[in-house]
PDB file of C-alpha atoms in Angstrom:
ATOM      1  CA  GLN V   1      21.521 -25.532   9.543  1.00  0.00           C
ATOM      2  CA  VAL V   2      18.496 -24.152  11.339  1.00  0.00           C
ATOM      3  CA  GLN V   3      18.580 -21.465  13.958  1.00  0.00           C
ATOM      4  CA  LEU V   4      15.862 -20.529  16.409  1.00  0.00           C
ATOM      5  CA  VAL V   5      16.246 -17.347  18.403  1.00  0.00           C
ATOM      6  CA  GLU V   6      13.945 -16.416  21.268  1.00  0.00           C
ATOM      7  CA  SER V   7      13.467 -13.024  22.843  1.00  0.00           C
ATOM      8  CA  GLY V   8      11.101 -11.164  25.114  1.00  0.00           C
ATOM      9  CA  GLY V   9      11.823 -12.708  28.476  1.00  0.00           C
ATOM     10  CA  GLY V  10      12.345 -10.702  31.607  1.00  0.00           C
ATOM     11  CA  LEU V  11      11.050  -9.949  35.071  1.00  0.00           C
ATOM     12  CA  VAL V  12       7.382  -9.268  35.659  1.00  0.00           C
ATOM     13  CA  GLN V  13       5.163  -9.021  38.716  1.00  0.00           C
ATOM     14  CA  PRO V  14       2.518 -11.660  39.410  1.00  0.00           C
ATOM     15  CA  GLY V  15      -0.498 -10.921  37.260  1.00  0.00           C
ATOM     16  CA  GLY V  16       1.613  -9.170  34.667  1.00  0.00           C
ATOM     17  CA  SER V  17       2.191 -10.004  31.033  1.00  0.00           C
ATOM     18  CA  LEU V  18       5.028 -10.732  28.652  1.00  0.00           C
ATOM     19  CA  ARG V  19       5.190 -11.599  24.985  1.00  0.00           C
ATOM     20  CA  LEU V  20       7.889 -13.958  23.795  1.00  0.00           C
ATOM     21  CA  SER V  21       9.056 -14.109  20.196  1.00  0.00           C
ATOM     22  CA  CYS V  22      10.888 -16.787  18.264  1.00  0.00           C
ATOM     23  CA  THR V  23      12.306 -16.513  14.772  1.00  0.00           C
ATOM     24  CA  ALA V  24      13.478 -19.481  12.725  1.00  0.00           C
ATOM     25  CA  SER V  25      16.052 -19.139   9.990  1.00  0.00           C
ATOM     26  CA  GLY V  26      18.422 -21.218   7.916  1.00  0.00           C
ATOM     27  CA  SER V  27      17.911 -24.370   5.864  1.00  0.00           C
ATOM     28  CA  ILE V  28      14.266 -24.962   6.705  1.00  0.00           C
ATOM     29  CA  TYR V  29      12.411 -27.582   4.664  1.00  0.00           C
ATOM     30  CA  ASN V  30       8.992 -26.926   6.133  1.00  0.00           C
ATOM     31  CA  ILE V  31       7.422 -25.385   9.185  1.00  0.00           C
ATOM     32  CA  TYR V  32       4.765 -27.906  10.135  1.00  0.00           C
ATOM     33  CA  ALA V  33       4.652 -26.793  13.730  1.00  0.00           C
ATOM     34  CA  LEU V  34       6.291 -24.463  16.174  1.00  0.00           C
ATOM     35  CA  ALA V  35       6.108 -24.945  19.892  1.00  0.00           C
ATOM     36  CA  TRP V  36       7.112 -23.390  23.168  1.00  0.00           C
ATOM     37  CA  TYR V  37       8.475 -25.453  26.035  1.00  0.00           C
ATOM     38  CA  ARG V  38       9.731 -24.403  29.411  1.00  0.00           C
ATOM     39  CA  GLN V  39      12.060 -25.864  31.982  1.00  0.00           C
ATOM     40  CA  ALA V  40      12.768 -24.719  35.493  1.00  0.00           C
ATOM     41  CA  PRO V  41      15.806 -25.926  37.469  1.00  0.00           C
ATOM     42  CA  GLY V  42      15.227 -29.406  38.834  1.00  0.00           C
ATOM     43  CA  LYS V  43      12.031 -29.898  36.856  1.00  0.00           C
ATOM     44  CA  GLN V  44      11.136 -31.732  33.672  1.00  0.00           C
ATOM     45  CA  ARG V  45      10.757 -29.790  30.474  1.00  0.00           C
ATOM     46  CA  GLU V  46       7.080 -29.305  29.732  1.00  0.00           C
ATOM     47  CA  LEU V  47       5.011 -28.278  26.764  1.00  0.00           C
ATOM     48  CA  VAL V  48       3.638 -24.774  27.032  1.00  0.00           C
ATOM     49  CA  ALA V  49       1.977 -24.343  23.648  1.00  0.00           C
ATOM     50  CA  ARG V  50       2.153 -25.697  20.119  1.00  0.00           C
ATOM     51  CA  ILE V  51       0.748 -24.434  16.834  1.00  0.00           C
ATOM     52  CA  ILE V  52       0.597 -26.397  13.574  1.00  0.00           C
ATOM     53  CA  SER V  53       0.317 -25.168  10.009  1.00  0.00           C
ATOM     54  CA  SER V  54      -3.477 -25.423  10.025  1.00  0.00           C
ATOM     55  CA  GLY V  55      -3.604 -22.989  12.906  1.00  0.00           C
ATOM     56  CA  ASN V  56      -4.707 -25.568  15.454  1.00  0.00           C
ATOM     57  CA  THR V  57      -3.127 -25.174  18.850  1.00  0.00           C
ATOM     58  CA  ASN V  58      -2.363 -27.214  21.940  1.00  0.00           C
ATOM     59  CA  TYR V  59      -1.647 -25.874  25.409  1.00  0.00           C
ATOM     60  CA  GLY V  60      -0.250 -27.305  28.556  1.00  0.00           C
ATOM     61  CA  ASP V  61      -2.843 -27.622  31.288  1.00  0.00           C
ATOM     62  CA  SER V  62      -1.046 -25.201  33.560  1.00  0.00           C
ATOM     63  CA  VAL V  63      -1.248 -22.321  31.068  1.00  0.00           C
ATOM     64  CA  LYS V  64      -4.632 -22.830  29.422  1.00  0.00           C
ATOM     65  CA  GLY V  65      -6.658 -19.663  29.469  1.00  0.00           C
ATOM     66  CA  ARG V  66      -3.620 -17.519  30.260  1.00  0.00           C
ATOM     67  CA  PHE V  67      -1.171 -18.013  27.383  1.00  0.00           C
ATOM     68  CA  THR V  68      -1.798 -17.687  23.651  1.00  0.00           C
ATOM     69  CA  ILE V  69       0.434 -18.950  20.857  1.00  0.00           C
ATOM     70  CA  SER V  70       0.314 -17.389  17.409  1.00  0.00           C
ATOM     71  CA  ARG V  71       2.334 -17.159  14.228  1.00  0.00           C
ATOM     72  CA  GLY V  72       3.390 -13.897  12.714  1.00  0.00           C
ATOM     73  CA  ASN V  73       2.754 -12.582   9.236  1.00  0.00           C
ATOM     74  CA  ALA V  74       6.202 -13.920   8.504  1.00  0.00           C
ATOM     75  CA  LYS V  75       5.502 -17.601   9.075  1.00  0.00           C
ATOM     76  CA  ASN V  76       8.963 -18.265  10.389  1.00  0.00           C
ATOM     77  CA  THR V  77       7.998 -16.438  13.565  1.00  0.00           C
ATOM     78  CA  VAL V  78       5.957 -17.538  16.530  1.00  0.00           C
ATOM     79  CA  TYR V  79       4.790 -15.620  19.566  1.00  0.00           C
ATOM     80  CA  LEU V  80       3.713 -16.560  23.036  1.00  0.00           C
ATOM     81  CA  GLN V  81       1.502 -14.019  24.756  1.00  0.00           C
ATOM     82  CA  MET V  82       1.641 -14.694  28.477  1.00  0.00           C
ATOM     83  CA  ASN V  83      -1.020 -13.054  30.620  1.00  0.00           C
ATOM     84  CA  ASN V  84      -1.734 -13.320  34.328  1.00  0.00           C
ATOM     85  CA  LEU V  85       1.715 -14.648  35.063  1.00  0.00           C
ATOM     86  CA  LYS V  86       1.996 -16.636  38.263  1.00  0.00           C
ATOM     87  CA  PRO V  87       4.856 -17.402  40.655  1.00  0.00           C
ATOM     88  CA  GLU V  88       5.042 -20.933  39.243  1.00  0.00           C
ATOM     89  CA  ASP V  89       5.709 -19.737  35.683  1.00  0.00           C
ATOM     90  CA  PRO V  90       9.412 -18.777  35.963  1.00  0.00           C
ATOM     91  CA  ALA V  91      11.544 -20.932  33.685  1.00  0.00           C
ATOM     92  CA  VAL V  92      13.669 -20.862  30.587  1.00  0.00           C
ATOM     93  CA  TYR V  93      11.270 -20.762  27.674  1.00  0.00           C
ATOM     94  CA  SER V  94      12.502 -22.324  24.436  1.00  0.00           C
ATOM     95  CA  CYS V  95      10.963 -22.746  21.008  1.00  0.00           C
ATOM     96  CA  THR V  96      11.277 -25.759  18.749  1.00  0.00           C
ATOM     97  CA  LEU V  97      10.617 -26.467  15.079  1.00  0.00           C
ATOM     98  CA  ASP V  98       8.776 -29.499  13.700  1.00  0.00           C
ATOM     99  CA  GLN V  99       9.369 -29.903   9.962  1.00  0.00           C
ATOM    100  CA  GLY V 100       6.668 -32.530   9.487  1.00  0.00           C
ATOM    101  CA  GLY V 101       8.941 -35.101   7.862  1.00  0.00           C
ATOM    102  CA  TRP V 102      10.141 -32.741   5.147  1.00  0.00           C
ATOM    103  CA  GLY V 103      13.679 -32.531   6.425  1.00  0.00           C
ATOM    104  CA  PRO V 104      16.215 -34.337   8.572  1.00  0.00           C
ATOM    105  CA  ASP V 105      14.848 -36.035  11.657  1.00  0.00           C
ATOM    106  CA  ILE V 106      16.409 -33.466  13.938  1.00  0.00           C
ATOM    107  CA  GLU V 107      14.918 -31.485  16.771  1.00  0.00           C
ATOM    108  CA  TYR V 108      15.879 -27.845  16.548  1.00  0.00           C
ATOM    109  CA  TRP V 109      15.847 -25.733  19.676  1.00  0.00           C
ATOM    110  CA  GLY V 110      16.634 -22.178  20.506  1.00  0.00           C
ATOM    111  CA  GLN V 111      18.836 -21.273  23.436  1.00  0.00           C
ATOM    112  CA  GLY V 112      15.871 -20.036  25.421  1.00  0.00           C
ATOM    113  CA  THR V 113      14.787 -16.855  27.120  1.00  0.00           C
ATOM    114  CA  GLN V 114      14.430 -16.477  30.877  1.00  0.00           C
ATOM    115  CA  VAL V 115      11.096 -15.539  32.399  1.00  0.00           C
ATOM    116  CA  ASN V 116      10.971 -14.494  36.041  1.00  0.00           C
ATOM    117  CA  VAL V 117       7.895 -13.639  38.088  1.00  0.00           C
ATOM    118  CA  SER V 118       8.411 -11.814  41.341  1.00  0.00           C
ATOM    119  CA  SER V 119       7.032  -9.001  43.442  1.00  0.00           C
TER     120      SER V 119
END
């Protein structure tokens, strides 16, 4: 079993910042990539940011230049630094693990952490 646990969400004013954390644990074969997605009520889940083992990153268009994904010294952790938060950013932010074919073909997701942006 694999567990992903997110933390760091909360309420912030427009223009403010938050840093989300995700820690993976359990029967992990490989951490090829870790990614953050978000989903607001009534909207499709969208990619926020993804980082692969080489360090290369991808970002959703709506967050480029504002959010930064990184992995911790403990490589089972991933962070999402969110700067200049906007009213359109509120959502449940979830992390997911990509094992790069070195384990079962299963998508692992955390339960998510809520981010709200309001004055």
